[in-house]
Structure formats: structure tokens, C-alpha cells
Short mmCIF file of C-alpha atoms in Angstrom, two decimals:
data_model
loop_
_atom_site.label_atom_id
_atom_site.label_comp_id
_atom_site.label_asym_id
_atom_site.label_seq_id
_atom_site.Cartn_x
_atom_site.Cartn_y
_atom_site.Cartn_z
CA UNK A 1 -31.19 -24.70 -15.10
CA UNK A 2 -34.39 -23.28 -13.61
CA UNK A 3 -34.47 -19.50 -13.41
CA UNK A 4 -35.31 -18.33 -9.92
CA UNK A 5 -36.97 -15.00 -9.31
CA UNK A 6 -35.49 -12.61 -6.79
CA UNK A 7 -38.30 -13.46 -4.38
CA UNK A 8 -37.33 -17.13 -4.33
CA UNK A 9 -33.60 -16.59 -3.74
CA UNK A 10 -32.68 -17.16 -0.12
CA UNK A 11 -29.10 -16.61 1.03
CA UNK A 12 -27.56 -17.43 4.34
CA UNK A 13 -26.00 -14.34 5.89
CA UNK A 14 -22.41 -14.51 7.15
CA UNK A 15 -22.22 -14.71 10.93
CA UNK A 16 -18.89 -12.80 11.20
CA UNK A 17 -18.30 -13.89 14.81
CA UNK A 18 -14.65 -12.77 14.85
CA UNK A 19 -13.20 -9.25 14.77
CA UNK A 20 -9.50 -9.92 14.35
CA UNK A 21 -7.38 -7.65 12.19
CA UNK A 22 -6.43 -10.10 9.43
CA UNK A 23 -4.08 -9.23 6.58
CA UNK A 24 -3.88 -11.50 3.54
CA UNK A 25 -0.91 -11.14 1.16
CA UNK A 26 -0.56 -12.79 -2.24
CA UNK A 27 -1.83 -13.16 -5.77
CA UNK A 28 -5.29 -13.70 -7.17
CA UNK A 29 -5.81 -17.46 -7.01
CA UNK A 30 -4.85 -18.14 -3.39
CA UNK A 31 -6.32 -14.96 -2.00
CA UNK A 32 -9.66 -15.47 -3.72
CA UNK A 33 -10.07 -18.89 -2.12
CA UNK A 34 -8.96 -17.72 1.31
CA UNK A 35 -10.88 -14.43 1.40
CA UNK A 36 -14.10 -16.02 0.17
CA UNK A 37 -14.08 -18.23 3.25
CA UNK A 38 -12.74 -15.63 5.68
CA UNK A 39 -15.53 -13.23 4.69
CA UNK A 40 -18.03 -15.57 6.38
CA UNK A 41 -16.29 -15.69 9.73
CA UNK A 42 -14.47 -12.40 10.31
CA UNK A 43 -15.89 -8.90 10.37
CA UNK A 44 -15.10 -7.56 6.86
CA UNK A 45 -14.19 -4.16 8.34
CA UNK A 46 -11.20 -5.90 9.93
CA UNK A 47 -9.93 -7.59 6.74
CA UNK A 48 -7.16 -6.20 4.53
CA UNK A 49 -6.16 -7.90 1.27
CA UNK A 50 -2.76 -6.93 -0.13
CA UNK A 51 -2.46 -7.79 -3.82
CA UNK A 52 0.71 -8.51 -5.76
CA UNK A 53 1.78 -6.24 -8.60
CA UNK A 54 3.97 -8.50 -10.73
CA UNK A 55 1.43 -10.28 -12.95
CA UNK A 56 2.67 -10.06 -16.54
CA UNK A 57 0.27 -12.36 -18.37
CA UNK A 58 -3.01 -11.98 -20.20
CA UNK A 59 -5.09 -8.84 -19.96
CA UNK A 60 -3.34 -7.65 -16.79
CA UNK A 61 0.06 -7.89 -18.42
CA UNK A 62 -1.15 -6.05 -21.51
CA UNK A 63 -2.51 -3.16 -19.43
CA UNK A 64 0.73 -3.01 -17.51
CA UNK A 65 2.63 -2.42 -20.76
CA UNK A 66 0.11 -0.45 -22.85
CA UNK A 67 -1.46 1.72 -20.13
CA UNK A 68 1.40 1.96 -17.65
CA UNK A 69 -0.76 0.91 -14.69
CA UNK A 70 -0.24 -1.77 -12.09
CA UNK A 71 -1.64 -5.13 -13.25
CA UNK A 72 -5.19 -5.17 -11.84
CA UNK A 73 -6.02 -8.88 -12.04
CA UNK A 74 -4.96 -9.95 -8.54
CA UNK A 75 -6.70 -6.96 -6.94
CA UNK A 76 -9.82 -7.74 -8.99
CA UNK A 77 -9.93 -11.24 -7.52
CA UNK A 78 -9.64 -9.80 -4.00
CA UNK A 79 -12.50 -7.39 -4.64
CA UNK A 80 -14.70 -10.17 -5.95
CA UNK A 81 -13.90 -12.41 -2.98
CA UNK A 82 -14.84 -9.65 -0.52
CA UNK A 83 -18.21 -8.85 -2.07
CA UNK A 84 -21.22 -9.53 0.13
CA UNK A 85 -21.90 -13.28 -0.10
CA UNK A 86 -25.16 -14.01 -1.85
CA UNK A 87 -26.84 -11.49 -4.11
CA UNK A 88 -23.87 -9.15 -4.62
CA UNK A 89 -21.39 -11.97 -5.20
CA UNK A 90 -23.78 -13.66 -7.63
CA UNK A 91 -24.23 -10.42 -9.59
CA UNK A 92 -20.54 -9.44 -9.55
CA UNK A 93 -19.00 -12.75 -10.59
CA UNK A 94 -20.09 -12.84 -14.25
CA UNK A 95 -19.35 -9.12 -14.59
CA UNK A 96 -15.84 -9.39 -13.17
CA UNK A 97 -14.92 -12.55 -15.04
CA UNK A 98 -16.41 -11.67 -18.45
CA UNK A 99 -13.91 -11.49 -21.31
CA UNK A 100 -14.73 -10.39 -24.84
CA UNK A 101 -13.35 -11.79 -28.11
CA UNK A 102 -10.08 -9.92 -27.50
CA UNK A 103 -9.74 -11.56 -24.06
CA UNK A 104 -10.26 -8.16 -22.43
CA UNK A 105 -11.45 -8.55 -18.85
CA UNK A 106 -14.39 -6.30 -17.99
CA UNK A 107 -13.39 -6.28 -14.31
CA UNK A 108 -9.89 -5.12 -15.22
CA UNK A 109 -11.37 -2.52 -17.56
CA UNK A 110 -13.38 -1.00 -14.71
CA UNK A 111 -10.34 -0.83 -12.42
CA UNK A 112 -8.34 0.67 -15.29
CA UNK A 113 -10.97 3.36 -15.80
CA UNK A 114 -10.96 4.38 -12.15
CA UNK A 115 -7.15 4.33 -12.10
CA UNK A 116 -6.99 6.82 -14.97
CA UNK A 117 -9.85 8.91 -13.60
CA UNK A 118 -8.33 9.12 -10.11
CA UNK A 119 -4.78 9.61 -11.46
CA UNK A 120 -3.37 6.82 -9.33
CA UNK A 121 -3.39 3.04 -9.01
CA UNK A 122 -4.33 2.81 -5.34
CA UNK A 123 -6.71 5.73 -5.63
CA UNK A 124 -8.53 4.04 -8.50
CA UNK A 125 -8.77 0.80 -6.57
CA UNK A 126 -10.24 2.66 -3.59
CA UNK A 127 -12.95 4.25 -5.74
CA UNK A 128 -13.89 0.92 -7.30
CA UNK A 129 -14.10 -0.70 -3.86
CA UNK A 130 -16.34 2.13 -2.64
CA UNK A 131 -18.59 1.74 -5.69
CA UNK A 132 -19.28 -1.83 -4.58
CA UNK A 133 -19.67 -0.82 -0.90
CA UNK A 134 -16.93 -3.23 0.19
CA UNK A 135 -15.89 -2.38 3.77
CA UNK A 136 -12.63 -4.34 3.64
CA UNK A 137 -9.38 -2.73 2.50
CA UNK A 138 -7.82 -3.89 -0.77
CA UNK A 139 -4.30 -2.55 -1.27
CA UNK A 140 -1.46 -2.90 -3.73
CA UNK A 141 1.70 -4.11 -2.01
CA UNK A 142 3.84 -1.54 -3.83
CA UNK A 143 3.55 1.15 -6.47
CA UNK A 144 6.71 -0.07 -8.21
CA UNK A 145 6.74 -1.95 -11.50
CA UNK A 146 8.13 -5.38 -10.62
CA UNK A 147 9.06 -8.43 -12.63
CA UNK A 148 9.18 -11.83 -10.96
CA UNK A 149 11.85 -14.39 -11.87
CA UNK A 150 12.16 -18.03 -10.96
CA UNK A 151 15.22 -20.27 -11.01
CA UNK A 152 15.17 -24.06 -11.01
CA UNK A 153 17.65 -26.44 -9.45
CA UNK A 154 19.39 -26.82 -12.83
CA UNK A 155 19.65 -23.02 -13.13
CA UNK A 156 16.91 -22.59 -15.75
CA UNK A 157 15.66 -18.98 -15.49
CA UNK A 158 11.91 -18.39 -15.78
CA UNK A 159 11.24 -14.83 -16.92
CA UNK A 160 8.00 -13.46 -15.45
CA UNK A 161 5.06 -14.83 -13.49
CA UNK A 162 3.34 -16.11 -16.63
CA UNK A 163 6.39 -18.18 -17.60
CA UNK A 164 6.59 -19.56 -14.06
CA UNK A 165 2.91 -20.54 -14.20
CA UNK A 166 3.20 -22.19 -17.62
CA UNK A 167 6.65 -23.76 -17.24
CA UNK A 168 5.09 -27.21 -17.71
CA UNK A 169 4.41 -26.34 -21.38
CA UNK A 170 8.09 -25.73 -22.20
CA UNK A 171 9.80 -28.27 -24.46
CA UNK A 172 12.62 -28.62 -21.94
CA UNK A 173 10.27 -29.00 -18.95
CA UNK A 174 11.47 -31.49 -16.38
CA UNK A 175 9.02 -32.15 -13.51
CA UNK A 176 11.94 -33.15 -11.29
CA UNK A 177 13.70 -29.82 -11.85
CA UNK A 178 12.03 -27.90 -9.03
CA UNK A 179 11.92 -24.13 -8.58
CA UNK A 180 14.42 -23.28 -5.85
CA UNK A 181 14.42 -19.49 -5.98
CA UNK A 182 11.99 -16.64 -6.68
CA UNK A 183 13.16 -13.06 -6.89
CA UNK A 184 12.41 -9.62 -8.36
CA UNK A 185 14.55 -7.76 -10.86
CA UNK A 186 14.67 -4.61 -8.74
CA UNK A 187 14.26 -3.40 -5.19
CA UNK A 188 10.88 -1.89 -4.31
CA UNK A 189 9.48 -0.04 -1.34
CA UNK A 190 6.33 -1.37 0.26
CA UNK A 191 3.33 0.97 -0.06
CA UNK A 192 2.80 2.93 3.19
CA UNK A 193 -0.79 1.75 3.68
CA UNK A 194 0.21 -1.87 3.14
CA UNK A 195 3.05 -1.46 5.65
CA UNK A 196 0.74 0.06 8.25
CA UNK A 197 -1.81 -2.72 7.79
CA UNK A 198 0.86 -5.38 8.31
CA UNK A 199 2.22 -3.67 11.43
CA UNK A 200 -1.23 -3.42 13.03
CA UNK A 201 -2.40 -6.92 12.02
CA UNK A 202 -3.24 -9.59 14.55
CA UNK A 203 -2.87 -12.31 11.93
CA UNK A 204 -0.96 -12.29 8.62
CA UNK A 205 -1.77 -14.99 6.05
CA UNK A 206 0.06 -15.92 2.83
CA UNK A 207 -2.48 -18.06 0.93
CA UNK A 208 -0.93 -20.66 -1.33
CA UNK A 209 -1.56 -19.79 -4.96
CA UNK A 210 -1.39 -21.47 -8.35
CA UNK A 211 2.36 -22.13 -7.99
CA UNK A 212 1.52 -24.74 -5.38
#
């Protein structure tokens, strides 16, 4: 691939013709796709992304157990999606998605640092967002530690989001045995800022994620 100098890179600027208060709620896969497109059409100051806190796989799951923080992966995807299209997005993508030989995500590591430094999950996320000059709000849906369960039509219990995502690799996997129920193992209160954003929203979107 030809290397282009900064002088030769030309990016189309988002037009942002709409100023609706849009709230997006979900995980990392669906929200990334939706927010990347929404960023072009809606004023980013009016966008709020609310990230799930029940990821238990990979680097996010490890940090959840070892560091006692909310899993940062879904929020990381929201931050990346809401970067300024063009130069900032191009520069942020390899940084956010880089993983070393231990499968440690550099993007998650940066959120983890700010979380410890600010003594709070949401506070750390706010500082990281400000570092990147992202005008949109990125919020955790709750501060509670949650575990997601799935149940199939034949009453097979899937323990955790990672097991739900990888159920097709199980020896007893039956493609006709559909998931009929998703639930958490405990009650949780919605974070106040997430609640306020939902109440004041003009549109609320639940992007379809990897489950679909």
C-alpha cells in the first residue's frame, strides 16, 4: 500500500445536519457500527452512548476479575466510534485495537489507567473521553457488577456473555435450539447519568449486536 503524506490526505467532513438528542444503548459490536454512521449525520454534542457492563470474556473479563473495574471493552468501542472521522479515527483505530502477545488491549489499558487514577469507573471514562476531545457522552449503564445468562428452548443455561457468544463451539450445540431468555444474576440500579440521558432523549436506539 502506498504511504500517503499528511499533505495528501483529504477527508470529507461530517455534515451533522441534525441536532436530535439520540441515546444508543448496547454492547460494543452493534454500537460501534451504529455510532460510526450516526456521527456523520447528527451533532456529536447531542449523542450519548450507554455501554453495557456485563462483558466477561477476553481482556475485559480479565480486568473485571483482576482489577475489580467495570469491563471497558464496550465503552472503548463507543469511544472509537465517536472519534472525529478522518485523521483522528485513522490514528485512534490501531491504538485502540492493538493487542500484545498476552492479548492485552492497549485501549482497555488506557481506560483502566484513568479508572484507577480517577478512583471511579465513570470518572475514568470521562477523563479518557476528554483526552480525545470527544464531545459526545459515553456512559456506563450501571456501576454494578453484572453477569448475563442465556437460556435456550431446551433449558440449556449459558453462563456469561462469552459463553452466549461462543455457544456454537459447544459439543452439544444445536442450531435449532434457540435462545429464548436473557437475564442477569442480580438486580442493578441504572446509573443516574444514564437514566437522565434516557429521560431527555428524543430517540433511543438499541443497535443489534453480535448475538444477532
